[in-house]
Amino acid sequence: MNDQQINLGCDNSTSAGGTSSTIASKNVVKEKNRRKKLADKLLALREAVPKISKLDKASIIKDAIDYIQNLQEQERRLQAEIMELESKRLKKDPGFDFEQGLPVLLRSKRTSYDQMYYPRVARSTCPIQVYELTVTSLGEKVLFVSLTCNKTTDTMIRVCEVFESLKLKITSANITALSDMVKKTVWIEVDEQEKEHLKRKIERAILAMRM
Amino acid sequence: MNDQQINLGCDNSTSAGGTSSTIASKNVVKEKNRRKKLADKLLALREAVPKISKLDKASIIKDAIDYIQNLQEQERRLQAEIMELESKRLKKDPGFDFEQGLPVLLRSKRTSYDQMYYPRVARSTCPIQVYELTVTSLGEKVLFVSLTCNKTTDTMIRVCEVFESLKLKITSANITALSDMVKKTVWIEVDEQEKEHLKRKIERAILAMRM
DNA sequence: CAATACACGTGAGCC
DNA sequence: TGGCTCACGTGTATT
């Protein structure tokens, strides 16, 4: 019963008297903001997931779930590989220790795949974020690199440094600064047999550049 | 549970002319199912993320985003570590190289940082695959579109057609054909209030282009 | 015109 | 009480 008009104290009816603008409208706008916020979050989630299937809400969430599971799996793979490499290394040269103590250090840094979920919010200014990176073969003797990073004060410098340090035969390069990111494309001439190797090397160097 | 079929015949409620009531109730139950499905997905997402601050919707999504970013960062770290280990290995024993079996084996196991970017080439000949699509706001009046597709005989044509059909104010555009994909970037001038709308429209049009 | 996906304003419940 | 989140049924837009 009685659920006709519970709200508002002042008078009945709609009519004029708009001043009150009612408590209801405040709630309306609040709810609107809430919805917007949630939609934005969902949009941000989509941007965090590098897979495009459909734009519909449910699909976004589904893709996110799949992506998370793949990342977890991939991480396990990498962990295993590292362990393998380390054990090989130790087996090969059991003599060494502290001098090359780096691996130990790294090992302790390499926390396991899920216990490290402490944000430690890397959203500071210094680190470079790599939004997109592709190293492609064009024919037999050419590599093409496409790279997109966020723009910090020294992104360009570091990107250039990386490419210099790799001592590549650069045929042509282009770098563009947008308002908040930097895009770079590079054509590289390579020997055919070192192509694959170089590909990996470039990828790794760029990903390592971040820190 | 249980809300599979609540609807059933027209029944009670709105007595008036059956026409509208049946249609309305069908829509009602459809919408209800849709909401339920979405809520379930969200629940599944929460289950995929090991740490949840609150179980409020927005927080679930936020936590998922943070978690994804952490996983990505962690993956980069691991890649860097592997690189280091491998280079140390090569330095120590330059006798064998990447052409030798071992590193190759390792290399092939360690897929690159986001193999999901370029999914397993579902080799259907005609349809266009969208590997990557971003529509970004640059300031108030500019949209930036970045698009990567696989290369088919008419990818370029279709991509261009899509952008033409949208009747945009294109400031600048660039399209590059690689050996097996096509990359296109576009700068677009927009009115501020239609920006969000256009963003979605562009996304939809491009995703619809695929087949 | 169907079917579909979303945003809306609103009432209910929960700190 | 008030702030906050949620699910609801409906209107609206896209295909």
GROMACS .gro file of C-alpha atoms (C1' of nucleotides) in nm:
model
  452
    1MET     CA    1   0.000   0.000   0.000
    2ASN     CA    2   0.089   0.356   0.025
    3ASP     CA    3   0.376   0.353  -0.215
    4GLN     CA    4   0.241   0.637  -0.409
    5GLN     CA    5   0.447   0.928  -0.293
    6ILE     CA    6   0.661   0.883   0.006
    7ASN     CA    7   0.929   1.125  -0.078
    8LEU     CA    8   0.966   1.494  -0.032
    9GLY     CA    9   0.819   1.684   0.249
   10CYS     CA   10   0.705   1.991   0.073
   11ASP     CA   11   0.369   1.974  -0.076
   12ASN     CA   12   0.229   1.748  -0.326
   13SER     CA   13   0.218   1.743  -0.698
   14THR     CA   14   0.480   1.836  -0.941
   15SER     CA   15   0.375   2.171  -1.075
   16ALA     CA   16   0.601   2.467  -1.022
   17GLY     CA   17   0.769   2.546  -0.697
   18GLY     CA   18   1.080   2.403  -0.852
   19THR     CA   19   1.312   2.551  -0.598
   20SER     CA   20   1.306   2.251  -0.371
   21SER     CA   21   1.438   2.045  -0.661
   22THR     CA   22   1.362   1.770  -0.416
   23ILE     CA   23   1.572   1.521  -0.237
   24ALA     CA   24   1.482   1.276  -0.505
   25SER     CA   25   1.673   1.460  -0.774
   26LYS     CA   26   1.980   1.460  -0.557
   27ASN     CA   27   1.960   1.088  -0.530
   28VAL     CA   28   1.906   1.070  -0.898
   29VAL     CA   29   2.224   1.252  -0.973
   30LYS     CA   30   2.415   1.052  -0.718
   31GLU     CA   31   2.301   0.728  -0.870
   32LYS     CA   32   2.391   0.861  -1.209
   33ASN     CA   33   2.743   0.932  -1.093
   34ARG     CA   34   2.771   0.593  -0.940
   35ARG     CA   35   2.671   0.428  -1.264
   36LYS     CA   36   2.914   0.639  -1.458
   37LYS     CA   37   3.193   0.553  -1.224
   38LEU     CA   38   3.122   0.187  -1.259
   39ALA     CA   39   3.106   0.207  -1.635
   40ASP     CA   40   3.439   0.387  -1.638
   41LYS     CA   41   3.594   0.119  -1.425
   42LEU     CA   42   3.471  -0.139  -1.665
   43LEU     CA   43   3.618   0.057  -1.950
   44ALA     CA   44   3.948   0.071  -1.771
   45LEU     CA   45   3.933  -0.302  -1.729
   46ARG     CA   46   3.889  -0.343  -2.099
   47GLU     CA   47   4.191  -0.128  -2.161
   48ALA     CA   48   4.395  -0.341  -1.928
   49VAL     CA   49   4.312  -0.649  -2.128
   50PRO     CA   50   4.483  -0.674  -2.465
   51LYS     CA   51   4.220  -0.884  -2.628
   52ILE     CA   52   3.931  -0.767  -2.831
   53SER     CA   53   3.631  -0.983  -2.884
   54LYS     CA   54   3.317  -0.785  -2.829
   55LEU     CA   55   3.245  -0.463  -2.653
   56ASP     CA   56   2.955  -0.588  -2.456
   57LYS     CA   57   2.989  -0.579  -2.080
   58ALA     CA   58   2.972  -0.949  -2.018
   59SER     CA   59   3.234  -1.018  -2.281
   60ILE     CA   60   3.467  -0.765  -2.129
   61ILE     CA   61   3.453  -0.942  -1.799
   62LYS     CA   62   3.487  -1.281  -1.960
   63ASP     CA   63   3.791  -1.171  -2.156
   64ALA     CA   64   3.941  -1.031  -1.842
   65ILE     CA   65   3.898  -1.362  -1.664
   66ASP     CA   66   4.054  -1.555  -1.949
   67TYR     CA   67   4.341  -1.313  -1.969
   68ILE     CA   68   4.412  -1.337  -1.599
   69GLN     CA   69   4.420  -1.711  -1.617
   70ASN     CA   70   4.656  -1.703  -1.910
   71LEU     CA   71   4.885  -1.462  -1.734
   72GLN     CA   72   4.896  -1.683  -1.430
   73GLU     CA   73   4.979  -1.983  -1.642
   74GLN     CA   74   5.246  -1.793  -1.829
   75GLU     CA   75   5.398  -1.682  -1.506
   76ARG     CA   76   5.425  -2.037  -1.385
   77ARG     CA   77   5.599  -2.125  -1.708
   78LEU     CA   78   5.852  -1.850  -1.663
   79GLN     CA   79   5.918  -1.945  -1.307
   80ALA     CA   80   5.988  -2.299  -1.414
   81GLU     CA   81   6.221  -2.182  -1.683
   82ILE     CA   82   6.414  -1.965  -1.447
   83MET     CA   83   6.454  -2.245  -1.204
   84GLU     CA   84   6.580  -2.462  -1.483
   85LEU     CA   85   6.830  -2.204  -1.596
   86GLU     CA   86   6.956  -2.147  -1.249
   87SER     CA   87   7.003  -2.510  -1.175
   88LYS     CA   88   7.189  -2.559  -1.502
   89ARG     CA   89   7.411  -2.272  -1.416
   90LEU     CA   90   7.492  -2.404  -1.076
   91LYS     CA   91   7.555  -2.747  -1.208
   92LYS     CA   92   7.792  -2.615  -1.465
   93ASP     CA   93   7.997  -2.405  -1.231
   94PRO     CA   94   7.945  -2.500  -0.871
   95GLY     CA   95   8.255  -2.306  -0.774
   96PHE     CA   96   8.128  -1.959  -0.800
   97ASP     CA   97   7.936  -1.784  -0.537
   98PHE     CA   98   7.920  -1.432  -0.413
   99GLU     CA   99   8.110  -1.266  -0.684
  100GLN     CA  100   7.843  -1.351  -0.925
  101GLY     CA  101   7.599  -1.322  -0.643
  102LEU     CA  102   7.353  -1.149  -0.864
  103PRO     CA  103   7.145  -1.451  -0.938
  104VAL     CA  104   7.091  -1.513  -0.573
  105LEU     CA  105   6.972  -1.163  -0.543
  106LEU     CA  106   6.746  -1.207  -0.830
  107ARG     CA  107   6.621  -1.530  -0.694
  108SER     CA  108   6.517  -1.369  -0.376
  109LYS     CA  109   6.354  -1.094  -0.573
  110ARG     CA  110   6.165  -1.340  -0.783
  111THR     CA  111   5.868  -1.386  -0.559
  112SER     CA  112   5.620  -1.645  -0.652
  113TYR     CA  113   5.339  -1.584  -0.887
  114ASP     CA  114   5.066  -1.477  -0.652
  115GLN     CA  115   5.209  -1.371  -0.321
  116MET     CA  116   5.333  -1.047  -0.457
  117TYR     CA  117   5.003  -0.880  -0.502
  118TYR     CA  118   5.106  -0.578  -0.314
  119PRO     CA  119   5.034  -0.297  -0.547
  120ARG     CA  120   5.319  -0.070  -0.444
  121VAL     CA  121   5.147   0.148  -0.694
  122ALA     CA  122   5.399   0.195  -0.966
  123ARG     CA  123   5.197   0.493  -1.086
  124SER     CA  124   5.481   0.728  -1.015
  125THR     CA  125   5.644   0.938  -1.279
  126CYS     CA  126   5.969   0.756  -1.335
  127PRO     CA  127   5.894   0.412  -1.477
  128ILE     CA  128   5.828   0.375  -1.844
  129GLN     CA  129   5.524   0.181  -1.941
  130VAL     CA  130   5.532  -0.015  -2.262
  131TYR     CA  131   5.187  -0.010  -2.410
  132GLU     CA  132   5.266  -0.200  -2.723
  133LEU     CA  133   5.571  -0.365  -2.870
  134THR     CA  134   5.607  -0.564  -3.188
  135VAL     CA  135   5.913  -0.695  -3.361
  136THR     CA  136   5.826  -0.830  -3.701
  137SER     CA  137   6.017  -0.992  -3.982
  138LEU     CA  138   5.980  -0.823  -4.316
  139GLY     CA  139   6.123  -1.058  -4.570
  140GLU     CA  140   6.456  -1.217  -4.496
  141LYS     CA  141   6.681  -0.929  -4.407
  142VAL     CA  142   6.460  -0.675  -4.241
  143LEU     CA  143   6.317  -0.639  -3.896
  144PHE     CA  144   6.045  -0.389  -3.813
  145VAL     CA  145   5.997  -0.264  -3.461
  146SER     CA  146   5.691  -0.079  -3.340
  147LEU     CA  147   5.688   0.057  -2.990
  148THR     CA  148   5.442   0.264  -2.790
  149CYS     CA  149   5.523   0.396  -2.442
  150ASN     CA  150   5.381   0.647  -2.208
  151LYS     CA  151   5.549   0.984  -2.218
  152THR     CA  152   5.771   1.076  -1.931
  153THR     CA  153   6.043   1.332  -1.922
  154ASP     CA  154   6.305   1.090  -2.043
  155THR     CA  155   6.113   0.829  -2.237
  156MET     CA  156   6.260   0.944  -2.564
  157ILE     CA  157   6.609   0.948  -2.428
  158ARG     CA  158   6.585   0.604  -2.287
  159VAL     CA  159   6.426   0.463  -2.598
  160CYS     CA  160   6.701   0.606  -2.811
  161GLU     CA  161   6.963   0.483  -2.571
  162VAL     CA  162   6.828   0.136  -2.593
  163PHE     CA  163   6.845   0.132  -2.968
  164GLU     CA  164   7.190   0.277  -2.968
  165SER     CA  165   7.313   0.024  -2.721
  166LEU     CA  166   7.197  -0.255  -2.947
  167LYS     CA  167   7.430  -0.144  -3.227
  168LEU     CA  168   7.183  -0.214  -3.502
  169LYS     CA  169   7.193  -0.133  -3.869
  170ILE     CA  170   6.900   0.101  -3.871
  171THR     CA  171   6.763   0.164  -4.217
  172SER     CA  172   6.496   0.408  -4.113
  173ALA     CA  173   6.332   0.523  -3.794
  174ASN     CA  174   6.048   0.743  -3.687
  175ILE     CA  175   5.952   0.871  -3.345
  176THR     CA  176   5.639   1.062  -3.262
  177ALA     CA  177   5.543   1.232  -2.938
  178LEU     CA  178   5.175   1.258  -2.864
  179SER     CA  179   5.026   1.433  -2.567
  180ASP     CA  180   5.075   1.143  -2.337
  181MET     CA  181   5.263   0.878  -2.526
  182VAL     CA  182   5.554   0.813  -2.754
  183LYS     CA  183   5.541   0.599  -3.062
  184LYS     CA  184   5.851   0.474  -3.236
  185THR     CA  185   5.897   0.264  -3.546
  186VAL     CA  186   6.227   0.130  -3.670
  187TRP     CA  187   6.338  -0.062  -3.976
  188ILE     CA  188   6.649  -0.266  -3.924
  189GLU     CA  189   6.872  -0.451  -4.164
  190VAL     CA  190   6.990  -0.786  -4.036
  191ASP     CA  191   7.170  -1.099  -4.137
  192GLU     CA  192   6.929  -1.374  -4.187
  193GLN     CA  193   7.075  -1.614  -3.939
  194GLU     CA  194   7.091  -1.366  -3.657
  195LYS     CA  195   6.742  -1.243  -3.720
  196GLU     CA  196   6.559  -1.451  -3.466
  197HIS     CA  197   6.820  -1.390  -3.208
  198LEU     CA  198   6.809  -1.019  -3.261
  199LYS     CA  199   6.434  -1.020  -3.240
  200ARG     CA  200   6.445  -1.163  -2.892
  201LYS     CA  201   6.728  -0.940  -2.795
  202ILE     CA  202   6.544  -0.629  -2.898
  203GLU     CA  203   6.228  -0.731  -2.720
  204ARG     CA  204   6.411  -0.804  -2.403
  205ALA     CA  205   6.619  -0.490  -2.409
  206ILE     CA  206   6.315  -0.275  -2.454
  207LEU     CA  207   6.123  -0.448  -2.181
  208ALA     CA  208   6.421  -0.421  -1.951
  209MET     CA  209   6.460  -0.054  -2.027
  210ARG     CA  210   6.160   0.020  -1.815
  211MET     CA  211   6.348   0.019  -1.488
  212MET     CA  212   1.881  -2.035  -0.831
  213ASN     CA  213   1.547  -2.120  -0.955
  214ASP     CA  214   1.475  -1.825  -1.172
  215GLN     CA  215   1.486  -2.019  -1.487
  216GLN     CA  216   1.128  -1.986  -1.569
  217ILE     CA  217   0.929  -1.772  -1.348
  218ASN     CA  218   0.737  -1.616  -1.621
  219LEU     CA  219   0.485  -1.868  -1.746
  220GLY     CA  220   0.160  -1.757  -1.896
  221CYS     CA  221   0.027  -1.411  -1.871
  222ASP     CA  222  -0.148  -1.483  -1.548
  223ASN     CA  223  -0.231  -1.222  -1.302
  224SER     CA  224  -0.093  -0.878  -1.262
  225THR     CA  225  -0.173  -0.638  -1.531
  226SER     CA  226  -0.516  -0.741  -1.619
  227ALA     CA  227  -0.565  -0.520  -1.914
  228GLY     CA  228  -0.546  -0.625  -2.277
  229GLY     CA  229  -0.314  -0.923  -2.303
  230THR     CA  230  -0.111  -0.777  -2.584
  231SER     CA  231   0.120  -0.547  -2.401
  232SER     CA  232   0.137  -0.750  -2.086
  233THR     CA  233   0.286  -1.058  -2.249
  234ILE     CA  234   0.544  -0.867  -2.440
  235ALA     CA  235   0.634  -0.662  -2.140
  236SER     CA  236   0.675  -0.964  -1.918
  237LYS     CA  237   0.896  -1.131  -2.174
  238ASN     CA  238   1.121  -0.834  -2.183
  239VAL     CA  239   1.122  -0.821  -1.811
  240VAL     CA  240   1.239  -1.175  -1.775
  241LYS     CA  241   1.497  -1.133  -2.048
  242GLU     CA  242   1.640  -0.833  -1.879
  243LYS     CA  243   1.641  -1.020  -1.553
  244ASN     CA  244   1.837  -1.304  -1.705
  245ARG     CA  245   2.081  -1.066  -1.861
  246ARG     CA  246   2.144  -0.901  -1.527
  247LYS     CA  247   2.190  -1.234  -1.361
  248LYS     CA  248   2.437  -1.347  -1.623
  249LEU     CA  249   2.635  -1.032  -1.583
  250ALA     CA  250   2.637  -1.061  -1.208
  251ASP     CA  251   2.757  -1.418  -1.237
  252LYS     CA  252   3.038  -1.314  -1.464
  253LEU     CA  253   3.140  -1.053  -1.218
  254LEU     CA  254   3.138  -1.311  -0.947
  255ALA     CA  255   3.360  -1.532  -1.154
  256LEU     CA  256   3.596  -1.243  -1.201
  257ARG     CA  257   3.617  -1.198  -0.831
  258GLU     CA  258   3.703  -1.562  -0.798
  259ALA     CA  259   3.986  -1.528  -1.048
  260VAL     CA  260   4.145  -1.248  -0.849
  261PRO     CA  261   4.320  -1.367  -0.536
  262LYS     CA  262   4.282  -1.053  -0.335
  263ILE     CA  263   3.962  -0.866  -0.296
  264SER     CA  264   3.940  -0.556  -0.087
  265LYS     CA  265   3.565  -0.522  -0.081
  266LEU     CA  266   3.298  -0.716  -0.257
  267ASP     CA  267   3.131  -0.413  -0.393
  268LYS     CA  268   3.105  -0.414  -0.772
  269ALA     CA  269   3.336  -0.126  -0.844
  270SER     CA  270   3.598  -0.263  -0.609
  271ILE     CA  271   3.592  -0.601  -0.775
  272ILE     CA  272   3.671  -0.446  -1.107
  273LYS     CA  273   3.932  -0.219  -0.961
  274ASP     CA  274   4.103  -0.506  -0.788
  275ALA     CA  275   4.099  -0.702  -1.111
  276ILE     CA  276   4.265  -0.416  -1.294
  277ASP     CA  277   4.533  -0.378  -1.031
  278TYR     CA  278   4.594  -0.748  -1.031
  279ILE     CA  279   4.631  -0.762  -1.406
  280GLN     CA  280   4.878  -0.478  -1.403
  281ASN     CA  281   5.077  -0.645  -1.134
  282LEU     CA  282   5.086  -0.969  -1.324
  283GLN     CA  283   5.205  -0.790  -1.634
  284GLU     CA  284   5.474  -0.612  -1.444
  285GLN     CA  285   5.580  -0.931  -1.279
  286GLU     CA  286   5.603  -1.095  -1.616
  287ARG     CA  287   5.831  -0.824  -1.744
  288ARG     CA  288   6.049  -0.872  -1.442
  289LEU     CA  289   6.074  -1.242  -1.507
  290GLN     CA  290   6.156  -1.184  -1.871
  291ALA     CA  291   6.433  -0.950  -1.771
  292GLU     CA  292   6.569  -1.202  -1.532
  293ILE     CA  293   6.570  -1.471  -1.794
  294MET     CA  294   6.748  -1.241  -2.030
  295GLU     CA  295   7.011  -1.180  -1.771
  296LEU     CA  296   7.056  -1.545  -1.697
  297GLU     CA  297   7.083  -1.636  -2.060
  298SER     CA  298   7.331  -1.367  -2.142
  299LYS     CA  299   7.544  -1.472  -1.849
  300ARG     CA  300   7.528  -1.822  -1.980
  301LEU     CA  301   7.635  -1.717  -2.325
  302LYS     CA  302   7.913  -1.503  -2.194
  303LYS     CA  303   8.048  -1.785  -1.992
  304ASP     CA  304   8.038  -2.036  -2.271
  305PRO     CA  305   8.051  -1.866  -2.609
  306GLY     CA  306   8.117  -2.198  -2.770
  307PHE     CA  307   7.760  -2.264  -2.836
  308ASP     CA  308   7.528  -2.005  -2.961
  309PHE     CA  309   7.165  -1.955  -3.029
  310GLU     CA  310   7.188  -2.183  -3.325
  311GLN     CA  311   7.277  -2.456  -3.084
  312GLY     CA  312   6.991  -2.660  -2.956
  313LEU     CA  313   6.957  -2.555  -2.600
  314PRO     CA  314   6.883  -2.188  -2.617
  315VAL     CA  315   6.651  -2.241  -2.905
  316LEU     CA  316   6.460  -2.484  -2.703
  317LEU     CA  317   6.435  -2.244  -2.421
  318ARG     CA  318   6.350  -1.964  -2.648
  319SER     CA  319   6.069  -2.143  -2.812
  320LYS     CA  320   5.925  -2.230  -2.476
  321ARG     CA  321   5.935  -1.879  -2.350
  322THR     CA  322   5.678  -1.704  -2.554
  323SER     CA  323   5.690  -1.330  -2.556
  324TYR     CA  324   5.532  -1.106  -2.303
  325ASP     CA  325   5.184  -1.109  -2.444
  326GLN     CA  326   5.132  -1.390  -2.679
  327MET     CA  327   4.768  -1.316  -2.639
  328TYR     CA  328   4.811  -1.010  -2.849
  329TYR     CA  329   4.837  -1.216  -3.155
  330PRO     CA  330   4.622  -1.514  -3.100
  331ARG     CA  331   4.664  -1.844  -3.253
  332VAL     CA  332   4.590  -1.742  -3.607
  333ALA     CA  333   4.253  -1.897  -3.659
  334ARG     CA  334   4.326  -1.932  -4.025
  335SER     CA  335   3.993  -1.858  -4.174
  336THR     CA  336   4.078  -1.691  -4.497
  337CYS     CA  337   3.834  -1.411  -4.546
  338PRO     CA  338   3.743  -1.257  -4.214
  339ILE     CA  339   3.956  -0.979  -4.077
  340GLN     CA  340   4.108  -1.030  -3.736
  341VAL     CA  341   4.150  -0.730  -3.514
  342TYR     CA  342   4.461  -0.784  -3.308
  343GLU     CA  343   4.460  -0.452  -3.135
  344LEU     CA  344   4.229  -0.155  -3.125
  345THR     CA  345   4.256   0.155  -2.914
  346VAL     CA  346   4.058   0.475  -2.930
  347THR     CA  347   4.214   0.734  -2.707
  348SER     CA  348   4.128   1.089  -2.614
  349LEU     CA  349   4.408   1.333  -2.672
  350GLY     CA  350   4.303   1.652  -2.504
  351GLU     CA  351   3.950   1.774  -2.551
  352LYS     CA  352   3.904   1.779  -2.922
  353VAL     CA  353   4.114   1.499  -3.057
  354LEU     CA  354   4.064   1.128  -3.082
  355PHE     CA  355   4.348   0.895  -3.168
  356VAL     CA  356   4.279   0.556  -3.318
  357SER     CA  357   4.531   0.277  -3.341
  358LEU     CA  358   4.437  -0.041  -3.519
  359THR     CA  359   4.621  -0.359  -3.603
  360CYS     CA  360   4.469  -0.629  -3.823
  361ASN     CA  361   4.589  -0.932  -4.003
  362LYS     CA  362   4.661  -0.879  -4.368
  363THR     CA  363   4.417  -1.023  -4.615
  364THR     CA  364   4.372  -0.924  -4.973
  365ASP     CA  365   4.123  -0.655  -4.887
  366THR     CA  366   4.203  -0.555  -4.534
  367MET     CA  367   4.323  -0.216  -4.638
  368ILE     CA  368   4.022  -0.151  -4.850
  369ARG     CA  369   3.782  -0.244  -4.581
  370VAL     CA  370   3.963  -0.046  -4.318
  371CYS     CA  371   3.957   0.260  -4.537
  372GLU     CA  372   3.593   0.206  -4.617
  373VAL     CA  373   3.507   0.193  -4.253
  374PHE     CA  374   3.675   0.520  -4.181
  375GLU     CA  375   3.517   0.681  -4.482
  376SER     CA  376   3.173   0.562  -4.386
  377LEU     CA  377   3.207   0.729  -4.049
  378LYS     CA  378   3.246   1.073  -4.203
  379LEU     CA  379   3.508   1.188  -3.960
  380LYS     CA  380   3.723   1.495  -3.955
  381ILE     CA  381   4.051   1.322  -4.002
  382THR     CA  382   4.349   1.539  -3.918
  383SER     CA  383   4.612   1.287  -4.008
  384ALA     CA  384   4.634   0.919  -4.085
  385ASN     CA  385   4.894   0.658  -4.148
  386ILE     CA  386   4.866   0.304  -4.270
  387THR     CA  387   5.143   0.049  -4.289
  388ALA     CA  388   5.143  -0.295  -4.442
  389LEU     CA  389   5.372  -0.545  -4.285
  390SER     CA  390   5.431  -0.897  -4.400
  391ASP     CA  391   5.128  -1.035  -4.228
  392MET     CA  392   4.943  -0.746  -4.075
  393VAL     CA  393   4.823  -0.398  -4.131
  394LYS     CA  394   4.867  -0.112  -3.889
  395LYS     CA  395   4.669   0.206  -3.908
  396THR     CA  396   4.674   0.516  -3.695
  397VAL     CA  397   4.433   0.806  -3.727
  398TRP     CA  398   4.401   1.143  -3.563
  399ILE     CA  399   4.049   1.280  -3.559
  400GLU     CA  400   3.911   1.617  -3.467
  401VAL     CA  401   3.586   1.604  -3.273
  402ASP     CA  402   3.341   1.816  -3.082
  403GLU     CA  403   3.387   1.766  -2.716
  404GLN     CA  404   3.034   1.656  -2.639
  405GLU     CA  405   3.019   1.399  -2.911
  406LYS     CA  406   3.356   1.258  -2.825
  407GLU     CA  407   3.246   0.971  -2.608
  408HIS     CA  408   2.973   0.883  -2.847
  409LEU     CA  409   3.205   0.882  -3.141
  410LYS     CA  410   3.455   0.674  -2.954
  411ARG     CA  411   3.209   0.395  -2.917
  412LYS     CA  412   3.078   0.436  -3.266
  413ILE     CA  413   3.423   0.396  -3.411
  414GLU     CA  414   3.494   0.091  -3.203
  415ARG     CA  415   3.171  -0.066  -3.307
  416ALA     CA  416   3.217   0.009  -3.672
  417ILE     CA  417   3.564  -0.138  -3.676
  418LEU     CA  418   3.466  -0.450  -3.494
  419ALA     CA  419   3.167  -0.489  -3.724
  420MET     CA  420   3.392  -0.458  -4.027
  421ARG     CA  421   3.554  -0.791  -3.957
  422MET     CA  422   3.321  -1.004  -4.159
  423DC     C1'  423   0.956  -0.525  -3.677
  424DA     C1'  424   1.222  -0.830  -3.451
  425DA     C1'  425   1.618  -0.897  -3.086
  426DT     C1'  426   1.963  -0.713  -2.811
  427DA     C1'  427   2.236  -0.410  -2.470
  428DC     C1'  428   2.240  -0.025  -2.217
  429DA     C1'  429   2.116   0.387  -1.906
  430DC     C1'  430   1.766   0.563  -1.657
  431DG     C1'  431   1.495   0.680  -1.214
  432DT     C1'  432   1.323   0.445  -0.824
  433DG     C1'  433   1.236   0.159  -0.399
  434DA     C1'  434   1.457  -0.170  -0.085
  435DG     C1'  435   1.803  -0.305   0.225
  436DC     C1'  436   2.224  -0.242   0.478
  437DC     C1'  437   2.546  -0.032   0.752
  438DT     C1'  438   1.854   0.902   1.018
  439DG     C1'  439   2.134   0.942   0.591
  440DG     C1'  440   2.453   0.764   0.287
  441DC     C1'  441   2.542   0.396  -0.016
  442DT     C1'  442   2.483  -0.010  -0.317
  443DC     C1'  443   2.192  -0.299  -0.550
  444DA     C1'  444   1.811  -0.501  -0.848
  445DC     C1'  445   1.412  -0.380  -1.069
  446DG     C1'  446   1.110  -0.264  -1.483
  447DT     C1'  447   1.107   0.048  -1.842
  448DG     C1'  448   1.252   0.368  -2.225
  449DT     C1'  449   1.586   0.417  -2.589
  450DA     C1'  450   1.933   0.326  -2.929
  451DT     C1'  451   2.184   0.012  -3.236
  452DT     C1'  452   2.170  -0.378  -3.556
   0.00000   0.00000   0.00000
